[in-house]
Amino acid sequence: MDCKKYLLLLVFYVVAKATPAQTITTLEGLKAKIAAVLVSGDNLPETKFNTIENMILNEPGIYNDLWGRVNNTFRNKSDQFLLKNLKIDFKTFQGNDSNKTSLGFSYKWNYEINKKKNTDYQRSEFLAKITAEGNVAFKKNLNPLDFQSAKLDIGTSGFLGGTVNKLDAALTADMNKINQQLAAIEDEDELANSPLWNDITKAMAIKNQYHYNFSATGGWEGKQDFSTSQLTYGAQLRFSAKAYSDKNPLAQLNILDYPFALIRYITGTDKSINPYGAALPIVTMGIDMVNPTKDSVRTAITGNEKQFTRFRFEAGFRTLLASINKTTMHFNAAYRYFSELNAASAIRLAKLNSFSYFTCSVTAADTYFFSYSYGKLPFDRTDNAVYELGFKFNL
Amino acid sequence: MAIWTSNNLACVNLWSTLYIMKQHKKTFKKAEKLKMKELLFFNPLLTEDELKFEAAGIADFLDIVFKNTYGGKYEDGIDKAKAVNHLVDTLIEGDKTMADLAAAVDDDYNF
């Protein structure tokens, strides 16, 4: 028996010991698949064994179940603070230009030290944070998201606004009672139309919230096999504004939300065409010095690996699309843009001076209805449009 | 986990404040099993850092409303930093429910 079969037996053993199979929904589908393969006979010929072996060893759900159990053993332990923020998600990768697939995983890890000012109205903090994240495919040529990074951020975060009136004890008691009255309403339309909301929001007098983070950043970026890598250091500003009161003019400035406000109105989700101030986008801008430590493509084009300056712009947006019957659908989007400043003409001719990547999706609670991605990130060399609609295909 | 009942002000005030913040449109009864990833702020396409930044904004506003509007006080041994971090830790876990978040509120605030 070769080593793959020992690994197969090990997976069987660990699954059997670690998980009561009848309670693991992700394993049920696998059991059904195995049963279908075994249905034609009692003996297990080599070919069927290999089929089952491949089925098990390439099923990301098994590894996620196992990892989930390992993770649960240390995530809530205070003495495991370095490990508890490690997130691993096994998945199947599909190459951009083929139907071949590879098992792999994405990983995220961070560790942070923050010093908050603890008084009610001094709301800022010093933050030092180390993060590592990326995607690893066991067959590296089938990794369409081959971008790994490890970085250190040191900076400050804080808020301006985002406050409400401080009420006296009598009003506080009234507000608590109103909430209990609202909680007793069981019809969503009746709840949405209740005049009691006005009583609360009038007393609160919500101010717009402005949230910022300014930090110095430094780190490493590269491919999973380290064939291409670069060091970066620079500074970034992250900013998000929110108007939680519809009456605040800032909400009306959320132009991204107007098409969705119209859809919400048409579908009866909202009574009027009102953009959400709570759905204003999050924006990050940064300037990085990039030192390509290993980049054969760049070296071949420019003849050197001199450091360069890169501008970065990233934005994220999510809003309510519609709420129909019991299904609530959201529209999600993210845009990332990287541009080399004063790039050499050879770099511009090779179209390596800027990279942009847009992705969006429509999702409900535990599923998605549609997703679309287009563009490239640093180290990607081609644009790829990827649509997903229950199944995935590439253009 | 906090018992999801309208007699528990941690549950009611959390549900009401997130409703006003346009994070959901559910009745109190239906909101118990609402997951964090169903709230308006939880954009699955954000990076971990970006999502945590958005969650910190939600948590900071909740903290202020709990204290200023509903008269909440921190439990013994809890301060703003601990309470807000506790909220953020729950908010960024997509599969945690409103009841889980209410438990965090119940642990850290006394209404």
Short mmCIF file of C-alpha atoms in Angstrom, two decimals:
data_model
loop_
_atom_site.label_atom_id
_atom_site.label_comp_id
_atom_site.label_asym_id
_atom_site.label_seq_id
_atom_site.Cartn_x
_atom_site.Cartn_y
_atom_site.Cartn_z
CA MET A 1 0.00 0.00 0.00
CA ASP A 2 1.52 3.29 -1.04
CA CYS A 3 1.64 6.46 1.03
CA LYS A 4 -1.56 7.90 -0.51
CA LYS A 5 -3.50 4.94 0.85
CA TYR A 6 -2.02 5.46 4.31
CA LEU A 7 -3.14 9.09 4.05
CA LEU A 8 -6.60 7.94 3.00
CA LEU A 9 -6.82 5.61 5.99
CA LEU A 10 -5.58 8.41 8.24
CA VAL A 11 -8.33 10.74 6.98
CA PHE A 12 -10.92 8.00 7.57
CA TYR A 13 -9.55 7.42 11.08
CA VAL A 14 -9.45 11.09 12.05
CA VAL A 15 -12.92 11.76 10.66
CA ALA A 16 -14.33 8.75 12.48
CA LYS A 17 -12.67 9.70 15.78
CA ALA A 18 -13.20 13.43 15.61
CA THR A 19 -16.68 13.69 14.17
CA PRO A 20 -19.94 11.88 14.63
CA ALA A 21 -20.55 11.51 10.87
CA GLN A 22 -24.33 11.60 11.13
CA THR A 23 -24.20 15.19 12.38
CA ILE A 24 -21.83 16.55 9.71
CA THR A 25 -23.85 17.81 6.80
CA THR A 26 -20.81 18.43 4.61
CA LEU A 27 -19.86 14.77 4.88
CA GLU A 28 -23.33 13.55 3.95
CA GLY A 29 -22.85 14.46 0.32
CA LEU A 30 -19.53 12.69 0.29
CA LYS A 31 -21.06 9.56 1.81
CA ALA A 32 -23.71 9.57 -0.91
CA LYS A 33 -21.03 9.85 -3.58
CA ILE A 34 -19.07 6.96 -2.09
CA ALA A 35 -22.22 4.84 -1.83
CA ALA A 36 -22.90 5.42 -5.53
CA VAL A 37 -19.43 4.15 -6.41
CA LEU A 38 -19.74 1.08 -4.19
CA VAL A 39 -23.26 0.11 -5.21
CA SER A 40 -22.24 -2.34 -7.95
CA GLY A 41 -20.28 -4.88 -5.86
CA ASP A 42 -18.97 -6.02 -2.52
CA ASN A 43 -15.31 -6.25 -3.48
CA LEU A 44 -13.33 -3.09 -3.89
CA PRO A 45 -11.26 -3.21 -7.07
CA GLU A 46 -8.17 -1.03 -7.34
CA THR A 47 -9.84 1.39 -9.80
CA LYS A 48 -12.78 2.02 -7.50
CA PHE A 49 -10.47 2.38 -4.53
CA ASN A 50 -8.54 5.04 -6.44
CA THR A 51 -11.79 6.81 -7.34
CA ILE A 52 -12.86 6.89 -3.71
CA GLU A 53 -9.38 7.89 -2.64
CA ASN A 54 -9.36 10.88 -5.01
CA MET A 55 -12.89 11.82 -4.00
CA ILE A 56 -11.94 11.99 -0.34
CA LEU A 57 -8.51 13.55 -0.68
CA ASN A 58 -9.87 16.32 -2.95
CA GLU A 59 -12.96 17.16 -0.89
CA PRO A 60 -12.36 20.52 0.85
CA GLY A 61 -15.33 20.00 3.17
CA ILE A 62 -13.50 17.22 5.02
CA TYR A 63 -10.48 19.38 5.72
CA ASN A 64 -12.69 22.30 6.79
CA ASP A 65 -14.55 20.04 9.23
CA LEU A 66 -11.28 18.78 10.67
CA TRP A 67 -9.75 22.24 10.84
CA GLY A 68 -12.91 23.57 12.49
CA ARG A 69 -12.54 21.04 15.27
CA VAL A 70 -8.86 21.78 15.75
CA ASN A 71 -9.58 25.52 15.71
CA ASN A 72 -12.33 25.17 18.32
CA THR A 73 -9.84 23.66 20.76
CA PHE A 74 -7.77 26.81 20.98
CA ARG A 75 -9.81 29.76 19.68
CA ASN A 76 -11.27 30.66 23.08
CA LYS A 77 -8.17 29.95 25.15
CA SER A 78 -6.48 33.08 26.42
CA ASP A 79 -3.01 31.46 26.36
CA GLN A 80 -3.38 30.70 22.63
CA PHE A 81 -3.63 34.33 21.57
CA LEU A 82 -1.13 33.89 18.72
CA LEU A 83 -3.07 31.03 17.13
CA LYS A 84 -6.67 31.93 17.79
CA ASN A 85 -6.82 34.50 14.99
CA LEU A 86 -5.66 32.00 12.37
CA LYS A 87 -8.40 31.30 9.83
CA ILE A 88 -7.99 28.59 7.21
CA ASP A 89 -10.56 27.82 4.53
CA PHE A 90 -9.94 24.81 2.31
CA LYS A 91 -11.35 25.18 -1.19
CA THR A 92 -11.12 23.91 -4.74
CA PHE A 93 -9.25 26.18 -7.14
CA GLN A 94 -9.90 26.18 -10.87
CA GLY A 95 -7.33 27.46 -13.34
CA ASN A 96 -8.28 30.50 -15.40
CA ASP A 97 -7.60 28.80 -18.69
CA SER A 98 -8.61 25.21 -18.01
CA ASN A 99 -11.16 23.00 -16.32
CA LYS A 100 -8.50 21.42 -14.13
CA THR A 101 -8.92 21.84 -10.41
CA SER A 102 -6.68 21.70 -7.39
CA LEU A 103 -7.32 21.42 -3.69
CA GLY A 104 -5.91 24.33 -1.72
CA PHE A 105 -6.69 26.79 1.02
CA SER A 106 -6.90 30.45 1.85
CA TYR A 107 -5.42 31.70 5.10
CA LYS A 108 -5.70 34.82 7.22
CA TRP A 109 -3.87 35.56 10.42
CA ASN A 110 -3.46 38.70 12.45
CA TYR A 111 -2.20 39.82 15.79
CA GLU A 112 -2.76 43.31 17.11
CA ILE A 113 -1.92 45.50 20.03
CA ASN A 114 -4.29 48.42 20.55
CA LYS A 115 -4.32 51.11 23.17
CA LYS A 116 -7.73 52.74 23.32
CA LYS A 117 -8.51 55.95 25.13
CA ASN A 118 -11.17 54.71 27.48
CA THR A 119 -13.21 57.79 28.26
CA ASP A 120 -16.57 58.15 26.56
CA TYR A 121 -15.74 61.01 24.26
CA GLN A 122 -12.05 60.45 23.52
CA ARG A 123 -12.51 57.79 20.94
CA SER A 124 -9.14 57.14 19.37
CA GLU A 125 -6.56 54.39 19.62
CA PHE A 126 -2.98 53.49 18.81
CA LEU A 127 -2.80 50.33 16.80
CA ALA A 128 0.05 47.97 15.88
CA LYS A 129 -0.93 45.00 13.79
CA ILE A 130 0.74 42.11 11.98
CA THR A 131 -1.24 40.32 9.27
CA ALA A 132 -0.62 37.51 6.80
CA GLU A 133 -3.06 36.34 4.15
CA GLY A 134 -3.22 34.62 0.81
CA ASN A 135 -4.30 31.61 -1.23
CA VAL A 136 -2.32 28.42 -1.68
CA ALA A 137 -3.21 25.79 -4.31
CA PHE A 138 -1.54 22.39 -3.94
CA LYS A 139 -1.03 22.52 -7.71
CA LYS A 140 0.38 26.02 -7.89
CA ASN A 141 -0.26 26.55 -11.62
CA LEU A 142 -4.01 26.25 -10.95
CA ASN A 143 -4.12 29.12 -8.46
CA PRO A 144 -6.08 32.00 -10.06
CA LEU A 145 -5.71 34.14 -6.91
CA ASP A 146 -1.96 33.77 -6.37
CA PHE A 147 -1.27 36.77 -4.16
CA GLN A 148 0.25 36.35 -0.70
CA SER A 149 1.09 39.13 1.72
CA ALA A 150 2.52 39.67 5.17
CA LYS A 151 2.60 43.15 6.64
CA LEU A 152 2.97 45.33 9.69
CA ASP A 153 0.71 48.35 10.30
CA ILE A 154 1.36 50.99 12.94
CA GLY A 155 -1.02 53.90 13.25
CA THR A 156 -3.98 55.55 14.81
CA SER A 157 -7.75 55.19 14.44
CA GLY A 158 -10.55 57.38 15.66
CA PHE A 159 -14.03 58.79 15.27
CA LEU A 160 -15.53 62.20 14.73
CA GLY A 161 -19.24 62.52 15.43
CA GLY A 162 -21.37 59.39 15.57
CA THR A 163 -22.95 60.59 18.80
CA VAL A 164 -26.49 60.90 20.16
CA ASN A 165 -28.04 63.09 22.85
CA LYS A 166 -27.44 62.00 26.43
CA LEU A 167 -30.93 61.53 27.93
CA ASP A 168 -31.95 61.92 31.55
CA ALA A 169 -33.26 59.00 33.60
CA ALA A 170 -36.94 59.67 32.89
CA LEU A 171 -36.42 59.82 29.10
CA THR A 172 -34.17 56.76 29.24
CA ALA A 173 -36.97 54.80 30.92
CA ASP A 174 -39.39 56.00 28.22
CA MET A 175 -37.03 54.88 25.44
CA ASN A 176 -36.66 51.41 26.98
CA LYS A 177 -40.46 51.09 27.16
CA ILE A 178 -40.89 52.20 23.53
CA ASN A 179 -38.40 49.56 22.43
CA GLN A 180 -40.37 46.88 24.23
CA GLN A 181 -43.55 48.08 22.50
CA LEU A 182 -41.79 47.90 19.13
CA ALA A 183 -40.45 44.44 19.97
CA ALA A 184 -44.00 43.22 20.45
CA ILE A 185 -44.94 44.03 16.83
CA GLU A 186 -44.88 40.87 14.73
CA ASP A 187 -45.69 42.27 11.29
CA GLU A 188 -42.77 43.79 9.35
CA ASP A 189 -44.87 46.40 7.54
CA GLU A 190 -46.56 47.47 10.76
CA LEU A 191 -43.13 47.69 12.38
CA ALA A 192 -41.68 49.77 9.53
CA ASN A 193 -44.62 52.19 9.68
CA SER A 194 -44.70 52.56 13.45
CA PRO A 195 -44.57 56.22 14.59
CA LEU A 196 -42.65 55.06 17.67
CA TRP A 197 -39.42 55.08 15.64
CA ASN A 198 -39.76 58.84 15.24
CA ASP A 199 -40.04 59.23 19.02
CA ILE A 200 -36.72 57.44 19.50
CA THR A 201 -34.78 59.04 16.66
CA LYS A 202 -36.02 62.51 17.59
CA ALA A 203 -34.77 62.04 21.14
CA MET A 204 -31.47 60.57 19.92
CA ALA A 205 -30.68 63.32 17.38
CA ILE A 206 -28.12 61.15 15.59
CA LYS A 207 -24.97 62.90 14.33
CA ASN A 208 -23.07 61.62 11.30
CA GLN A 209 -20.21 59.27 12.08
CA TYR A 210 -16.75 59.78 10.51
CA HIS A 211 -14.30 56.95 11.10
CA TYR A 212 -10.64 57.19 10.10
CA ASN A 213 -7.43 55.23 10.29
CA PHE A 214 -4.00 56.53 9.37
CA SER A 215 -1.10 54.11 9.43
CA ALA A 216 2.40 53.40 8.27
CA THR A 217 2.60 50.03 6.57
CA GLY A 218 5.37 47.71 5.51
CA GLY A 219 5.57 44.14 4.34
CA TRP A 220 6.08 41.47 1.73
CA GLU A 221 3.96 40.50 -1.27
CA GLY A 222 4.50 37.57 -3.54
CA LYS A 223 3.40 34.37 -5.22
CA GLN A 224 2.95 31.13 -3.32
CA ASP A 225 6.14 29.61 -4.73
CA PHE A 226 8.13 32.83 -4.06
CA SER A 227 9.01 33.02 -7.79
CA THR A 228 7.87 36.65 -7.73
CA SER A 229 8.07 38.83 -4.65
CA GLN A 230 8.48 42.41 -3.53
CA LEU A 231 8.90 44.41 -0.35
CA THR A 232 6.67 47.42 0.26
CA TYR A 233 6.54 50.25 2.75
CA GLY A 234 4.41 53.37 2.84
CA ALA A 235 1.39 55.03 4.38
CA GLN A 236 -2.36 54.69 4.03
CA LEU A 237 -5.55 56.49 5.02
CA ARG A 238 -8.78 54.56 5.49
CA PHE A 239 -12.04 56.44 5.83
CA SER A 240 -15.70 55.68 6.26
CA ALA A 241 -18.63 58.05 6.84
CA LYS A 242 -22.05 56.92 7.94
CA ALA A 243 -25.34 58.82 8.26
CA TYR A 244 -27.57 56.61 10.37
CA SER A 245 -30.34 59.21 10.23
CA ASP A 246 -32.19 59.56 6.92
CA LYS A 247 -32.78 63.21 7.76
CA ASN A 248 -29.06 64.02 7.57
CA PRO A 249 -28.06 65.47 4.16
CA LEU A 250 -25.02 63.16 4.04
CA ALA A 251 -27.37 60.24 3.33
CA GLN A 252 -28.61 62.03 0.19
CA LEU A 253 -25.01 62.26 -1.07
CA ASN A 254 -24.69 58.48 -1.35
CA ILE A 255 -25.03 58.55 -5.14
CA LEU A 256 -23.92 54.91 -5.41
CA ASP A 257 -27.12 53.89 -3.64
CA TYR A 258 -29.67 55.72 -5.83
CA PRO A 259 -30.14 52.87 -8.36
CA PHE A 260 -30.65 50.47 -5.48
CA ALA A 261 -33.01 52.89 -3.70
CA LEU A 262 -35.11 52.80 -6.89
CA ILE A 263 -35.09 48.98 -6.93
CA ARG A 264 -36.08 48.91 -3.25
CA TYR A 265 -38.96 51.27 -4.03
CA ILE A 266 -40.12 49.27 -7.08
CA THR A 267 -40.03 45.98 -5.18
CA GLY A 268 -41.93 47.46 -2.25
CA THR A 269 -38.96 47.02 0.08
CA ASP A 270 -39.00 50.74 0.93
CA LYS A 271 -41.92 53.17 0.86
CA SER A 272 -39.91 55.94 -0.81
CA ILE A 273 -36.75 56.43 -2.88
CA ASN A 274 -34.24 57.06 -0.13
CA PRO A 275 -30.53 56.28 -0.39
CA TYR A 276 -29.06 54.75 2.75
CA GLY A 277 -26.51 56.86 4.61
CA ALA A 278 -25.55 53.65 6.41
CA ALA A 279 -24.39 52.22 3.08
CA LEU A 280 -21.79 54.86 2.24
CA PRO A 281 -18.62 53.16 0.95
CA ILE A 282 -15.39 52.47 2.83
CA VAL A 283 -12.35 53.97 1.07
CA THR A 284 -8.63 53.29 1.46
CA MET A 285 -5.86 55.27 -0.23
CA GLY A 286 -2.16 54.64 0.10
CA ILE A 287 1.28 55.42 -1.27
CA ASP A 288 3.79 52.57 -1.20
CA MET A 289 7.45 52.31 -2.09
CA VAL A 290 7.81 48.95 -3.81
CA ASN A 291 11.11 47.11 -3.96
CA PRO A 292 10.88 44.15 -6.37
CA THR A 293 13.18 41.55 -4.81
CA LYS A 294 12.35 38.87 -7.33
CA ASP A 295 10.43 39.67 -10.50
CA SER A 296 11.76 38.07 -13.67
CA VAL A 297 9.12 39.72 -15.90
CA ARG A 298 9.96 43.19 -14.65
CA THR A 299 13.69 42.54 -14.88
CA ALA A 300 13.35 41.32 -18.45
CA ILE A 301 11.49 44.51 -19.40
CA THR A 302 13.51 47.14 -17.52
CA GLY A 303 16.83 45.36 -17.04
CA ASN A 304 16.82 46.09 -13.33
CA GLU A 305 14.81 45.68 -10.13
CA LYS A 306 14.82 49.32 -8.98
CA GLN A 307 12.23 50.32 -6.42
CA PHE A 308 9.23 52.34 -7.56
CA THR A 309 6.36 54.35 -6.07
CA ARG A 310 2.84 52.96 -6.22
CA PHE A 311 -0.51 54.64 -5.56
CA ARG A 312 -3.28 52.46 -4.21
CA PHE A 313 -7.04 53.08 -4.07
CA GLU A 314 -9.51 50.57 -2.65
CA ALA A 315 -13.23 50.89 -2.01
CA GLY A 316 -16.01 48.64 -0.76
CA PHE A 317 -19.76 49.11 -1.01
CA ARG A 318 -22.74 47.07 0.15
CA THR A 319 -26.40 47.93 0.19
CA LEU A 320 -29.83 46.36 0.48
CA LEU A 321 -31.11 45.32 -2.94
CA ALA A 322 -34.56 44.00 -2.04
CA SER A 323 -36.44 42.17 0.63
CA ILE A 324 -39.01 39.93 -1.03
CA ASN A 325 -41.10 37.50 0.99
CA LYS A 326 -38.61 36.05 3.46
CA THR A 327 -35.53 36.61 1.30
CA THR A 328 -33.29 39.61 1.92
CA MET A 329 -30.81 40.27 -0.88
CA HIS A 330 -27.74 42.51 -0.71
CA PHE A 331 -25.54 43.91 -3.44
CA ASN A 332 -21.82 43.76 -2.58
CA ALA A 333 -18.93 45.34 -4.46
CA ALA A 334 -15.22 45.99 -4.08
CA TYR A 335 -12.78 47.84 -6.32
CA ARG A 336 -8.99 47.82 -6.02
CA TYR A 337 -6.63 49.95 -8.10
CA PHE A 338 -2.82 50.04 -8.10
CA SER A 339 -0.85 52.48 -10.23
CA GLU A 340 2.93 52.88 -10.55
CA LEU A 341 3.82 56.59 -10.48
CA ASN A 342 6.21 57.82 -13.17
CA ALA A 343 6.49 54.33 -14.61
CA ALA A 344 9.16 53.71 -17.24
CA SER A 345 7.83 53.69 -20.81
CA ALA A 346 8.74 50.00 -21.18
CA ILE A 347 6.60 49.19 -18.14
CA ARG A 348 3.72 51.23 -19.55
CA LEU A 349 4.03 49.55 -22.95
CA ALA A 350 3.89 46.15 -21.24
CA LYS A 351 0.77 47.37 -19.37
CA LEU A 352 2.37 46.60 -16.03
CA ASN A 353 2.06 50.14 -14.67
CA SER A 354 -1.48 49.75 -13.33
CA PHE A 355 -3.72 47.03 -12.08
CA SER A 356 -7.39 47.24 -11.24
CA TYR A 357 -9.80 44.62 -10.00
CA PHE A 358 -13.56 44.89 -9.63
CA THR A 359 -15.80 42.29 -8.07
CA CYS A 360 -19.48 42.34 -7.17
CA SER A 361 -22.14 39.91 -6.07
CA VAL A 362 -25.76 39.60 -5.06
CA THR A 363 -26.13 37.50 -1.95
CA ALA A 364 -28.77 36.32 0.48
CA ALA A 365 -28.27 34.73 3.89
CA ASP A 366 -26.45 31.53 2.97
CA THR A 367 -26.19 31.70 -0.77
CA TYR A 368 -25.38 33.93 -3.71
CA PHE A 369 -27.47 34.62 -6.77
CA PHE A 370 -24.83 36.15 -9.02
CA SER A 371 -21.23 37.29 -8.92
CA TYR A 372 -18.90 38.95 -11.38
CA SER A 373 -15.20 39.77 -11.23
CA TYR A 374 -12.97 41.53 -13.73
CA GLY A 375 -9.41 42.79 -13.79
CA LYS A 376 -6.10 41.86 -12.31
CA LEU A 377 -4.12 42.36 -9.15
CA PRO A 378 -0.34 42.88 -8.97
CA PHE A 379 1.40 39.70 -10.24
CA ASP A 380 -1.61 38.76 -12.40
CA ARG A 381 -0.54 39.06 -16.00
CA THR A 382 -3.91 38.77 -17.76
CA ASP A 383 -7.40 40.17 -17.28
CA ASN A 384 -10.05 37.61 -16.49
CA ALA A 385 -13.78 38.07 -16.34
CA VAL A 386 -15.34 35.50 -14.07
CA TYR A 387 -19.11 35.18 -13.75
CA GLU A 388 -20.81 32.88 -11.30
CA LEU A 389 -24.47 32.02 -11.45
CA GLY A 390 -24.97 28.84 -9.51
CA PHE A 391 -21.98 27.54 -11.46
CA LYS A 392 -18.81 29.21 -12.57
CA PHE A 393 -17.47 29.84 -16.05
CA ASN A 394 -14.60 31.91 -17.38
CA LEU A 395 -14.47 34.26 -20.36
CA MET B 1 -26.08 32.86 25.09
CA ALA B 2 -28.61 35.45 26.20
CA ILE B 3 -32.23 34.31 26.15
CA TRP B 4 -33.82 36.22 23.27
CA THR B 5 -36.77 37.85 24.99
CA SER B 6 -38.30 41.32 25.00
CA ASN B 7 -37.91 41.31 28.78
CA ASN B 8 -34.13 41.46 28.31
CA LEU B 9 -33.20 45.06 27.54
CA ALA B 10 -29.84 43.97 26.11
CA CYS B 11 -31.72 42.08 23.37
CA VAL B 12 -34.37 44.74 22.77
CA ASN B 13 -32.04 47.73 22.71
CA LEU B 14 -29.56 45.94 20.44
CA TRP B 15 -32.31 44.90 18.00
CA SER B 16 -33.86 48.39 17.95
CA THR B 17 -30.57 50.23 17.49
CA LEU B 18 -29.46 48.00 14.60
CA TYR B 19 -32.90 48.53 13.01
CA ILE B 20 -32.48 52.30 13.22
CA MET B 21 -28.97 51.90 11.77
CA LYS B 22 -30.59 50.17 8.72
CA GLN B 23 -28.64 47.01 9.43
CA HIS B 24 -31.77 44.84 9.18
CA LYS B 25 -35.57 45.00 8.73
CA LYS B 26 -36.63 42.06 10.88
CA THR B 27 -39.17 42.03 13.68
CA PHE B 28 -37.78 41.32 17.12
CA LYS B 29 -39.09 37.77 17.04
CA LYS B 30 -37.57 36.99 13.63
CA ALA B 31 -34.27 38.73 14.38
CA GLU B 32 -33.10 36.13 16.92
CA LYS B 33 -31.53 33.89 14.28
CA LEU B 34 -30.36 36.69 12.00
CA LYS B 35 -26.66 36.17 11.26
CA MET B 36 -23.99 38.85 11.29
CA LYS B 37 -23.34 38.26 7.58
CA GLU B 38 -26.95 39.32 6.90
CA LEU B 39 -26.42 42.76 8.41
CA LEU B 40 -25.92 45.70 6.05
CA PHE B 41 -22.29 46.40 6.99
CA PHE B 42 -21.07 42.82 6.38
CA ASN B 43 -19.65 43.09 2.84
CA PRO B 44 -18.16 39.65 2.06
CA LEU B 45 -15.87 41.18 -0.57
CA LEU B 46 -13.95 43.32 1.92
CA THR B 47 -10.59 42.29 3.31
CA GLU B 48 -10.43 41.18 6.93
CA ASP B 49 -9.00 44.58 7.88
CA GLU B 50 -11.74 46.51 6.07
CA LEU B 51 -14.53 44.42 7.57
CA LYS B 52 -13.12 44.88 11.05
CA PHE B 53 -12.92 48.63 10.44
CA GLU B 54 -16.61 48.70 9.48
CA ALA B 55 -17.53 46.53 12.47
CA ALA B 56 -15.64 48.95 14.76
CA GLY B 57 -17.88 51.77 13.48
CA ILE B 58 -21.01 49.76 14.29
CA ALA B 59 -19.69 48.82 17.74
CA ASP B 60 -18.72 52.38 18.63
CA PHE B 61 -22.18 53.69 17.74
CA LEU B 62 -23.92 50.87 19.64
CA ASP B 63 -21.79 51.65 22.70
CA ILE B 64 -22.75 55.33 22.62
CA VAL B 65 -26.46 54.63 22.12
CA PHE B 66 -26.55 52.03 24.89
CA LYS B 67 -25.10 54.55 27.35
CA ASN B 68 -26.68 57.82 26.22
CA THR B 69 -30.14 56.72 25.05
CA TYR B 70 -30.86 53.66 27.17
CA GLY B 71 -28.90 54.44 30.33
CA GLY B 72 -26.59 51.46 30.07
CA LYS B 73 -23.62 51.16 32.45
CA TYR B 74 -20.59 48.94 32.06
CA GLU B 75 -20.54 45.81 34.18
CA ASP B 76 -17.78 45.55 36.79
CA GLY B 77 -14.37 45.11 35.19
CA ILE B 78 -15.62 46.30 31.79
CA ASP B 79 -14.61 49.56 30.14
CA LYS B 80 -15.27 51.03 26.70
CA ALA B 81 -12.28 49.31 25.10
CA LYS B 82 -13.27 45.85 26.36
CA ALA B 83 -16.96 46.29 25.51
CA VAL B 84 -16.28 47.56 21.99
CA ASN B 85 -13.68 44.86 21.28
CA HIS B 86 -16.15 42.23 22.49
CA LEU B 87 -18.80 43.56 20.10
CA VAL B 88 -16.35 43.72 17.19
CA ASP B 89 -15.17 40.14 17.79
CA THR B 90 -18.78 38.96 17.44
CA LEU B 91 -19.76 41.27 14.57
CA ILE B 92 -17.01 39.98 12.28
CA GLU B 93 -18.01 36.33 12.75
CA GLY B 94 -20.45 35.91 9.86
CA ASP B 95 -22.29 32.92 11.30
CA LYS B 96 -22.82 34.40 14.76
CA THR B 97 -26.43 35.39 15.39
CA MET B 98 -28.16 38.39 16.92
CA ALA B 99 -28.66 36.26 20.01
CA ASP B 100 -24.86 35.79 20.19
CA LEU B 101 -24.35 39.52 19.84
CA ALA B 102 -27.00 40.17 22.50
CA ALA B 103 -25.05 37.84 24.80
CA ALA B 104 -21.99 40.04 24.37
CA VAL B 105 -24.10 43.12 25.15
CA ASP B 106 -25.64 41.39 28.16
CA ASP B 107 -22.19 40.43 29.45
CA ASP B 108 -20.80 43.96 29.28
CA TYR B 109 -23.72 46.36 29.87
CA ASN B 110 -26.27 46.73 32.64
CA PHE B 111 -29.51 48.46 31.57
#
